[in-house]
mmCIF file of C-alpha atoms and ligand atoms in Angstrom:
data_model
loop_
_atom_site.group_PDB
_atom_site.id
_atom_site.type_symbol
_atom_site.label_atom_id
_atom_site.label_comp_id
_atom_site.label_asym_id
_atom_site.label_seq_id
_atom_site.Cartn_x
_atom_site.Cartn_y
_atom_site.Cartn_z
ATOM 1 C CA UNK A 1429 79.770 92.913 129.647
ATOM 2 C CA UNK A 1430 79.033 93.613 133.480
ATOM 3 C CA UNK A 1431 76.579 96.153 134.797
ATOM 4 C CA UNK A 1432 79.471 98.431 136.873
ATOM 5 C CA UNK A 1433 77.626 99.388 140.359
ATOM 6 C CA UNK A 1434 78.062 102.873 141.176
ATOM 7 C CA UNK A 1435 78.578 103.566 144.362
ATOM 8 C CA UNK A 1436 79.737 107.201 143.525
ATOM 9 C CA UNK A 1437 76.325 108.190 141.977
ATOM 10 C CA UNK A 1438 74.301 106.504 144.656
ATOM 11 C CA UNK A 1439 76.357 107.901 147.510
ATOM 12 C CA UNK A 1440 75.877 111.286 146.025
ATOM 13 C CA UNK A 1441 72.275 111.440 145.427
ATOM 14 C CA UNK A 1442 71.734 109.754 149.385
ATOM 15 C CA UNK A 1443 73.785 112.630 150.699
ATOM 16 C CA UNK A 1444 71.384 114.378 149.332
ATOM 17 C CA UNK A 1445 68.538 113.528 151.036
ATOM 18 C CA UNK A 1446 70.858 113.101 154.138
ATOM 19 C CA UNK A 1447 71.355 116.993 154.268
ATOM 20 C CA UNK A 1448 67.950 117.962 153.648
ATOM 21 C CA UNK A 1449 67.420 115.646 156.886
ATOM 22 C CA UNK A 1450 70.237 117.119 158.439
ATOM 23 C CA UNK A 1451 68.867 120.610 157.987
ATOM 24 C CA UNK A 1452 65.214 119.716 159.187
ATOM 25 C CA UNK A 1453 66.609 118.662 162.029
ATOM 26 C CA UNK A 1454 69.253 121.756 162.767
ATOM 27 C CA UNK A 1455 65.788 124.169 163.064
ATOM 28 C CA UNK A 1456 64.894 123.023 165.707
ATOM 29 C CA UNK A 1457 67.089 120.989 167.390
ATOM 30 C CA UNK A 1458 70.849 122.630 166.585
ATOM 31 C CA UNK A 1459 73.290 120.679 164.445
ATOM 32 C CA UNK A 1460 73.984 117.003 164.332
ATOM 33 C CA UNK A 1461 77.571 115.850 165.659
ATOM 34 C CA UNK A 1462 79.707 113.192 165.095
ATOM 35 C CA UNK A 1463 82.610 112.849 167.274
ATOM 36 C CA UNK A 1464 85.489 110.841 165.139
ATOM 37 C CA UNK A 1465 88.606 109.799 167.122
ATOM 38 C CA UNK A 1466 91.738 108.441 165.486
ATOM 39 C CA UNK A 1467 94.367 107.048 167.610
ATOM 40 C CA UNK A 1468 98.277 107.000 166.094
ATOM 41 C CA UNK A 1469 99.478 107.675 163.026
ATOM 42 C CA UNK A 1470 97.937 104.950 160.425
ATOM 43 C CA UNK A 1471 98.245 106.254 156.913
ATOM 44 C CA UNK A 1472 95.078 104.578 155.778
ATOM 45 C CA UNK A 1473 93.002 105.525 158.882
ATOM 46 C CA UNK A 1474 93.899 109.042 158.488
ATOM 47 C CA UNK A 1475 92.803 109.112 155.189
ATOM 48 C CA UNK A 1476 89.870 107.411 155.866
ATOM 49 C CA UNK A 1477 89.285 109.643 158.698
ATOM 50 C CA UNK A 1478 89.835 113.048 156.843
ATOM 51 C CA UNK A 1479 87.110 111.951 153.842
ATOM 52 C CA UNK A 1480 84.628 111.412 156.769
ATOM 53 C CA UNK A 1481 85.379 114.487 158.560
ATOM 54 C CA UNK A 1482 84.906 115.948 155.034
ATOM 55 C CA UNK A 1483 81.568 114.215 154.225
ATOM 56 C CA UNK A 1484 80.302 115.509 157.624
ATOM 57 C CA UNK A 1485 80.953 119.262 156.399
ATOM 58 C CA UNK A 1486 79.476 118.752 152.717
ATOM 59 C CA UNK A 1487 76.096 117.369 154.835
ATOM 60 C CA UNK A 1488 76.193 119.815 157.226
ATOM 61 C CA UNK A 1489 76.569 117.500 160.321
ATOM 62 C CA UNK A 1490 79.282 119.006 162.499
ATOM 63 C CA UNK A 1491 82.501 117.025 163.287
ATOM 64 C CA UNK A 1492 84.453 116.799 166.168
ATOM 65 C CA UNK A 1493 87.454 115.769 165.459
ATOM 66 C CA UNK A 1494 90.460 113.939 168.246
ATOM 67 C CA UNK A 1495 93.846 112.718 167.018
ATOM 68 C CA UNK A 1496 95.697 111.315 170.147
ATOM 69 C CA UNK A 1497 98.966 109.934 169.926
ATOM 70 C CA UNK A 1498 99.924 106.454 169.341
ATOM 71 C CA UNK A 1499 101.153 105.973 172.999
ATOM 72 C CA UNK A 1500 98.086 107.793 174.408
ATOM 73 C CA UNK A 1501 96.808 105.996 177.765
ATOM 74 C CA UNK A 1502 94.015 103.563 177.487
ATOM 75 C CA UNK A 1503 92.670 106.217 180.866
ATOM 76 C CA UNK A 1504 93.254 109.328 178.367
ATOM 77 C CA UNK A 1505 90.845 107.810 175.823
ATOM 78 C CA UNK A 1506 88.002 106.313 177.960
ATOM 79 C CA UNK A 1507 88.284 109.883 179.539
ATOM 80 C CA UNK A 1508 87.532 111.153 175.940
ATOM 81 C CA UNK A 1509 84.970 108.989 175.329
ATOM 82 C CA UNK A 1510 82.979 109.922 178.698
ATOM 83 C CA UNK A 1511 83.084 113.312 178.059
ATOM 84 C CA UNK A 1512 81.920 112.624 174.036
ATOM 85 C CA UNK A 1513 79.106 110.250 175.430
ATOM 86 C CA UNK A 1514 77.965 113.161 178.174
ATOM 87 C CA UNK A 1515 77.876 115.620 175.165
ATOM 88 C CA UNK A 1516 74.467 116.854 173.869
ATOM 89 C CA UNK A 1517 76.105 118.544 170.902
ATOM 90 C CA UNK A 1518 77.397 114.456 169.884
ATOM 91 C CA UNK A 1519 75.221 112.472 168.484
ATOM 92 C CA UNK A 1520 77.465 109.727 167.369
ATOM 93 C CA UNK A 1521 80.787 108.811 167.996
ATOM 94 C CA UNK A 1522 83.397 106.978 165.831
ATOM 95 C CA UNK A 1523 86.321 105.312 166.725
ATOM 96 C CA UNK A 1524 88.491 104.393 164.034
ATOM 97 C CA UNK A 1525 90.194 100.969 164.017
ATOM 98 C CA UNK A 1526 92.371 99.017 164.188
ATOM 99 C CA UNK A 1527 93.655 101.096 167.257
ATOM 100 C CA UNK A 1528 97.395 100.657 168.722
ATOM 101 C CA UNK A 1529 98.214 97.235 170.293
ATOM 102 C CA UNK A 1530 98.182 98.476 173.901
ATOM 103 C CA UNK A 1531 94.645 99.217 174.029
ATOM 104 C CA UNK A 1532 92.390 97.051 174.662
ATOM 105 C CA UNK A 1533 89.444 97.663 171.158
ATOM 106 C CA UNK A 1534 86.863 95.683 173.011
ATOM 107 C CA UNK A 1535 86.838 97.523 176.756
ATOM 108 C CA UNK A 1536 87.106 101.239 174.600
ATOM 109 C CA UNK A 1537 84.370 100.360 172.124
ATOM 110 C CA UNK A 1538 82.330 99.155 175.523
ATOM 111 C CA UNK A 1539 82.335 102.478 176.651
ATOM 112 C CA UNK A 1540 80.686 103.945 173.479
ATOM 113 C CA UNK A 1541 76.979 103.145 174.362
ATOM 114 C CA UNK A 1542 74.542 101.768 171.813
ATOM 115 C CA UNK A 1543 72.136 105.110 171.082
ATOM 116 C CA UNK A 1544 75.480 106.784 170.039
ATOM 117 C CA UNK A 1545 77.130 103.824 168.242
ATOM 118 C CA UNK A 1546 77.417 104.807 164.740
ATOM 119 C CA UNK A 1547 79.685 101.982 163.449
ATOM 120 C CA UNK A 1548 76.965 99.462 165.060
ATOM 121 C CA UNK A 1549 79.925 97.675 166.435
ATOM 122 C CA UNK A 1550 78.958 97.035 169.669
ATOM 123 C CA UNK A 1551 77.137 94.004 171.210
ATOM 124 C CA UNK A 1552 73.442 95.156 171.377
ATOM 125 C CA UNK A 1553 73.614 96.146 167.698
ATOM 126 C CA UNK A 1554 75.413 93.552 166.482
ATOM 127 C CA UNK A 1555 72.819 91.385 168.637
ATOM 128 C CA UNK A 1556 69.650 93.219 167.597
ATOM 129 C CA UNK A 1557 71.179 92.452 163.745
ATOM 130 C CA UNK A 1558 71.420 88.787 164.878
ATOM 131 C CA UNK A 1559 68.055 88.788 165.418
ATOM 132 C CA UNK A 1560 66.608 90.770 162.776
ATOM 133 C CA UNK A 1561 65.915 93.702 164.604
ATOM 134 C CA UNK A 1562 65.344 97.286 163.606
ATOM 135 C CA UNK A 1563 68.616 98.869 164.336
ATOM 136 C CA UNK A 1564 72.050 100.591 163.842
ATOM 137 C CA UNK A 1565 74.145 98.522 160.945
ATOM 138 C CA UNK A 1566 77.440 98.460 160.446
ATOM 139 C CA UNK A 1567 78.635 100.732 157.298
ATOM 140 C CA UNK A 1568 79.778 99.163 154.553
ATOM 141 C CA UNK A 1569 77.506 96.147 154.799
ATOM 142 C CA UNK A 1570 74.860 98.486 155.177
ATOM 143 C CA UNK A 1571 76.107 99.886 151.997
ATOM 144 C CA UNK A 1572 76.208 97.272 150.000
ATOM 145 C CA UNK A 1573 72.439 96.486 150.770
ATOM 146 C CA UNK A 1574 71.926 99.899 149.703
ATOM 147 C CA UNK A 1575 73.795 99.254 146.266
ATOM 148 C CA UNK A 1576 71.825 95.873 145.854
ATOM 149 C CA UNK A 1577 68.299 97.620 146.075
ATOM 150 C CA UNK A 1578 69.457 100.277 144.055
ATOM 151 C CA UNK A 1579 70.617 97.865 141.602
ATOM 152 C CA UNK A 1580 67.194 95.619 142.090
ATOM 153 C CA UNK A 1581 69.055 93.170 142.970
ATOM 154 C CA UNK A 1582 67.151 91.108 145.455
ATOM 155 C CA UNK A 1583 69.324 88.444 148.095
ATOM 156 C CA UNK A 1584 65.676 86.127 148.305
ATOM 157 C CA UNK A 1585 66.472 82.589 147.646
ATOM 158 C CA UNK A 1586 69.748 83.552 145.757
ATOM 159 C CA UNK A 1587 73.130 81.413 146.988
ATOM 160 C CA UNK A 1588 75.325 84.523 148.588
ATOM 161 C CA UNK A 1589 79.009 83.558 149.312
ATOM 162 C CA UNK A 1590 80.251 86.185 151.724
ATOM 163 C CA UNK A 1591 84.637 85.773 151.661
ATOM 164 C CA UNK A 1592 85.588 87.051 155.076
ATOM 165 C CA UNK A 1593 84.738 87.119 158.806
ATOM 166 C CA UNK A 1594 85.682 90.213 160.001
ATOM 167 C CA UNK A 1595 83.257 91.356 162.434
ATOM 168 C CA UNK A 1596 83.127 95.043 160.615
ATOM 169 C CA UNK A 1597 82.285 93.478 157.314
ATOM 170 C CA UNK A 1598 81.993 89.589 156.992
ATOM 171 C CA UNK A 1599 79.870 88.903 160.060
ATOM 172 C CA UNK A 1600 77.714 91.656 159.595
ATOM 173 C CA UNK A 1601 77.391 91.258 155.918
ATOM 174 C CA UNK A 1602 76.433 87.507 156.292
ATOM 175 C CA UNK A 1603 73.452 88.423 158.658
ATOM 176 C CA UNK A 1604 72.058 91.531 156.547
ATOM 177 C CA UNK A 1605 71.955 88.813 153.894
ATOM 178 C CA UNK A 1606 69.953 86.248 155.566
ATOM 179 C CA UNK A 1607 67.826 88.728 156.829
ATOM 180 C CA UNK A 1608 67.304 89.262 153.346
ATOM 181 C CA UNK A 1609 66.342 85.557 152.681
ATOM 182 C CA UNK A 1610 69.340 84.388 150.852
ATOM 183 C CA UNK A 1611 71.045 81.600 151.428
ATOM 184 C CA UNK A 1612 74.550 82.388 152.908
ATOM 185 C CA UNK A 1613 78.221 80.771 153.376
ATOM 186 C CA UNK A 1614 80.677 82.643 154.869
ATOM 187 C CA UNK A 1615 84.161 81.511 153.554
ATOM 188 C CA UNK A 1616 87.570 82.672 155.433
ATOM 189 C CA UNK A 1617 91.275 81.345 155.180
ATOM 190 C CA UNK A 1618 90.726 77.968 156.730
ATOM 191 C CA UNK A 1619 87.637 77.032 154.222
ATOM 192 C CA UNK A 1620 88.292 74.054 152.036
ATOM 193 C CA UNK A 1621 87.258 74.388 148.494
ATOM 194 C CA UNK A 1622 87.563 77.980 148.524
ATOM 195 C CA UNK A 1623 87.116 77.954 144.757
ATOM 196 C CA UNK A 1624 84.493 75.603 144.092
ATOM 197 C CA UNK A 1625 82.548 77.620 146.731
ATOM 198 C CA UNK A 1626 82.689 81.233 145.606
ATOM 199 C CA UNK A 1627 81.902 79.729 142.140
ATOM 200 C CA UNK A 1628 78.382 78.472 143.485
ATOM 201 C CA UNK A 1629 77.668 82.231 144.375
ATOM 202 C CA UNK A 1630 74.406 83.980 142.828
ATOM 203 C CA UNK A 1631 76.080 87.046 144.646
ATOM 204 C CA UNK A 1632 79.645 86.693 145.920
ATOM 205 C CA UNK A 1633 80.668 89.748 148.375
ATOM 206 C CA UNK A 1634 84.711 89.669 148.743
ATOM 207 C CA UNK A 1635 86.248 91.385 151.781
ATOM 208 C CA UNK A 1636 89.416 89.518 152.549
ATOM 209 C CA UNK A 1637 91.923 92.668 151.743
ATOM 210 C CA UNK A 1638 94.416 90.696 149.316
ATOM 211 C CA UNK A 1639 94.844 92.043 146.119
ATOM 212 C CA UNK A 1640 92.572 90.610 142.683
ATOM 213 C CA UNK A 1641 92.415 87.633 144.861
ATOM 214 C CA UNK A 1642 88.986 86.958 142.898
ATOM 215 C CA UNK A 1643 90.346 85.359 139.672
ATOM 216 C CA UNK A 1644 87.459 84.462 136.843
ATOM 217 C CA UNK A 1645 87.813 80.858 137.264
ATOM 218 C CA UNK A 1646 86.393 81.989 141.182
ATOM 219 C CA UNK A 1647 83.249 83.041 139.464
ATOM 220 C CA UNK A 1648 80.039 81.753 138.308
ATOM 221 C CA UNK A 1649 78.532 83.517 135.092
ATOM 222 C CA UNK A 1650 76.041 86.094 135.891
ATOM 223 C CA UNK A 1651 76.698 86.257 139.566
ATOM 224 C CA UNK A 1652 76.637 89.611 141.289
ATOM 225 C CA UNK A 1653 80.502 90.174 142.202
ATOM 226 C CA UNK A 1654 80.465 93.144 145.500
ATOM 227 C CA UNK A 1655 84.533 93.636 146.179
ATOM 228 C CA UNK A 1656 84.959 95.757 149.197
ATOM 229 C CA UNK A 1657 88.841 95.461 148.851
ATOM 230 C CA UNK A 1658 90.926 98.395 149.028
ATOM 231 C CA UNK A 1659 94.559 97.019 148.327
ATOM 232 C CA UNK A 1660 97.466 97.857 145.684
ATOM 233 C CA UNK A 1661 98.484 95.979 143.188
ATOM 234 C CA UNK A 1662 102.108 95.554 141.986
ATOM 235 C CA UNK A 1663 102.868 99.175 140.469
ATOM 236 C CA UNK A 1664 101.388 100.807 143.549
ATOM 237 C CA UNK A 1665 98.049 101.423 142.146
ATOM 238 C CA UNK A 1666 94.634 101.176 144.057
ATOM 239 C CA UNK A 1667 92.451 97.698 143.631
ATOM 240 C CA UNK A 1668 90.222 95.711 144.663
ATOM 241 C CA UNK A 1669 89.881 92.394 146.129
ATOM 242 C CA UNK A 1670 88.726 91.033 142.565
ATOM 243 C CA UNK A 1671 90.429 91.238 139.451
ATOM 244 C CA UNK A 1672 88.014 93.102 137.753
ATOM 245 C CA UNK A 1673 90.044 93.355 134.268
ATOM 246 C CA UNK A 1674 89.225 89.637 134.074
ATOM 247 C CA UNK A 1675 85.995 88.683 136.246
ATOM 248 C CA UNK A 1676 83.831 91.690 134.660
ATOM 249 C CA UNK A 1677 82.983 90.068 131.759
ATOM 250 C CA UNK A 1678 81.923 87.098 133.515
ATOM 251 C CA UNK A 1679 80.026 88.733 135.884
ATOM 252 C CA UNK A 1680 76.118 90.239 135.621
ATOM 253 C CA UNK A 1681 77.149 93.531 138.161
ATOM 254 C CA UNK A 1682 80.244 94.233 139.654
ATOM 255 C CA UNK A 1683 81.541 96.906 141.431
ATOM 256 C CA UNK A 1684 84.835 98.990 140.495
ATOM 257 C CA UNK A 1685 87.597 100.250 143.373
ATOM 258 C CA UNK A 1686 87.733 102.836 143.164
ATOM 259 C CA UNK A 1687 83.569 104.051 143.047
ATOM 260 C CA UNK A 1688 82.123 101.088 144.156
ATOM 261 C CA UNK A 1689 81.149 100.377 148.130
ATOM 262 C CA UNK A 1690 84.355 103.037 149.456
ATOM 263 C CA UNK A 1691 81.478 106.113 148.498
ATOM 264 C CA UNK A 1692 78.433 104.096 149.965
ATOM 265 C CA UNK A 1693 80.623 103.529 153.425
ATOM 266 C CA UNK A 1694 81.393 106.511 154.356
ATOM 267 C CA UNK A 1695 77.443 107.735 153.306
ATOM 268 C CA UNK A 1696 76.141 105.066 155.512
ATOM 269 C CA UNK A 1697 78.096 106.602 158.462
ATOM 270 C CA UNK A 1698 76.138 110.096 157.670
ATOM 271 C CA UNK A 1699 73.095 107.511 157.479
ATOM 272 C CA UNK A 1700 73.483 106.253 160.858
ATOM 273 C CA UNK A 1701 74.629 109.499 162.625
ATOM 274 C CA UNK A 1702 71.185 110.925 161.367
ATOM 275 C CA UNK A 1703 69.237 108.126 162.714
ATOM 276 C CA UNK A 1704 71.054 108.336 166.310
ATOM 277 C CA UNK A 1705 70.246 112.171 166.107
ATOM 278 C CA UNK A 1706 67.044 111.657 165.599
ATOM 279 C CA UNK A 1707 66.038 108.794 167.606
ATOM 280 C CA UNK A 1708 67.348 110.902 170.494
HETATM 281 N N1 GUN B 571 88.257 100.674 160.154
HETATM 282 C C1 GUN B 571 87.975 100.137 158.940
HETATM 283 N N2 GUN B 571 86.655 100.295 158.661
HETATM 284 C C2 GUN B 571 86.113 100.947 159.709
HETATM 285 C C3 GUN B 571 84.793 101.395 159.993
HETATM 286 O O1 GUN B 571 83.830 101.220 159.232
HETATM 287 N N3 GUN B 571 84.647 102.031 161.186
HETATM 288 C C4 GUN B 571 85.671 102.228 162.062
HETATM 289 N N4 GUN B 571 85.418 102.855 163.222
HETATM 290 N N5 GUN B 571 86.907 101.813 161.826
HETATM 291 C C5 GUN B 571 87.117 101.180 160.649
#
C-alpha cells in the first residue's frame, strides 16, 4: 500500500499561516487584493474561479472579481487590466485561461506586469525560474514542491519523468525539478517509448488531462506517482490522470483527485498574492 499525499490537510494548515500573514499585513498596510478575471462562460473555469474567489475570503485577502462576456473586445480587457495594474488596492491579478479564441493570451498576459503576476506566467518569471532565480512560480508546480517537502520527499539525484509540456504545468514543473537536482525528462504526445519512460521514474508527475491514462504497467515500484489530472471517467465521475485503483499499490506515494494537488493550487495562488503584496 501507497502513502496517499494530502493535499487537503497541507493546503489547510498553509492557509493558515497565509492569513495570519495576511492579517499582519492588513494593520498597517490595508487588505491584500487579488483581481481575478474570467472571460466567457467555461464551466470548468468558473468553477475554478469561484473556489479561488472563495479561498481569497476564508484568508482574508480581498477579491475583485470581472466576468466579461465571451465576445468582449480584446480593447475592453487590456482596458481592464490597466486600470487593475494602476490599482493600489490590487496586488495581484489573475487571468484565467484558456481565454476565447479571438484574443490574443500572449499580448493580454503582456500587459499584466511581473510584480503583480500571480500565476508567474509571464516571461521574466518564467525566465528568472529558468535560471534558478528567487521568484514568482507558477501554482500547481509550486504546489507539488510543496507536497514533496511535506512528504520528505527530496527530487536530488532521483530520475523525475514529468508527462506534459504545458507551459502552466509541464514546463514549469520540469524546471522546479532540476532546480531541485533531479534528473528530469519531460515526455508529451510525440515521445517514443512513452511507457518504458515513465516506468524509469523515481517520481513521475502526470499532467496530460486524459483520463487514468497512467496504467500500473506505466509505473516503476516505489516511485512517487503526482497526478495533476482533473478529468471524468466513463460514469461521469471526477479522476485523475492515473488510475489510482490500480497504480496505488505499486506506488510508494501517490496522490488522490480529488485532495491531492487541486487544494495545494489554489493555496499557492494565496501564496504568491502574499508575496507580491509584500514585496511591494
Ligand atoms: N487555467 C488552468 N490553470 C490555471 C492557472 O493556474 N491559472 C490561470 N490563470 N488559468 C488557469
Amino acid at each position: 500500500m501507497s502513502v496517499l499525499m494530502d493535499g487537503k490537510a497541507l493546503a489547510a494548515k498553509m492557509r493558515e499561516k497565509i492569513r495570519i500573514q495576511a492579517a499582519q499585513y492588513a494593520e498597517t498596510n490595508g487588505a491584500i487584493g487579488l483581481a481575478v478575471v474570467l472571460v466567457g462562460e467555461n464551466p470548468a473555469s468558473q468553477v475554478y474561479v469561484r473556489n479561488k474567489i472563495k479561498a481569497c475570503e476564508e484568508v482574508g485577502i480581498r477579491s475583485y472579481s470581472y466576468h466579461l462576456p465571451a465576445d468582449v473586445s480584446e480593447t475592453a480587457v487590456l482596458a481592464l487590466i490597466d486600470e487593475l495594474v494602476a490599482s493600489e488596492q490590487v496586488h495581484g491579478i489573475l487571468v484565467q485561461l484558456p481565454l476565447p479564441a479571438h484574443l490574443d493570451e500572449r499580448k493580454i498576459l503582456r500587459r499584466i506586469p511581473p510584480q503583480k503576476d500571480v500565476d508567474g506566467f509571464c516571461a521574466e518569471n518564467v525566465g528568472n525560474l529558468a535560471m534558478n532565480r528567487d521568484t514568482i512560480v507558477a501554482c500547481t508546480p509550486f504546489g507539488v514542491m510543496k507536497l514533496l517537502e511535506e512528504y520528505g520527499i527530496d527530487p536530488k539525484g532521483k530520475s523525475a519523468v514529468v508527462l506534459g509540456r504545458s507551459n502552466i504545468v509541464g514546463k514549469p514543473m520540469a524546471m522546479l525539478l532540476l532546480n531541485a537536482d533531479a534528473t528530469v525528462t519531460v515526455c508529451h504526445s510525440k515521445t517514443k517509448n512513452l511507457k518504458e519512460i515513465c516506468a524509469s521514474a523515481d517520481i513521475l508527475v502526470v499532467a496530460i488531462g486524459r483520463a487514468k491514462f497512467v496504467t500500473a504497467d506505466m509505473v516503476k515500484p516505489g516511485a512517487v506517482v503526482i497526478d495533476v489530472g482533473m478529468d471524468r471517467d466513463e460514469n461521469g465521475k471526477l479522476c485523475g490522470d492515473v488510475d489510482f485503483e490500480q497504480v496505488q499499490d505499486k506506488a510508494s506515494f501517490i496522490t488522490p483527485v480529488p485532495g491531492g494537488v487541486g487544494p495545494m493550487t489554489i493555496t499557492m495562488l494565496l501564496y504568491n498574492t502574499v508575496q507580491t503584496a509584500m514585496r511591494g
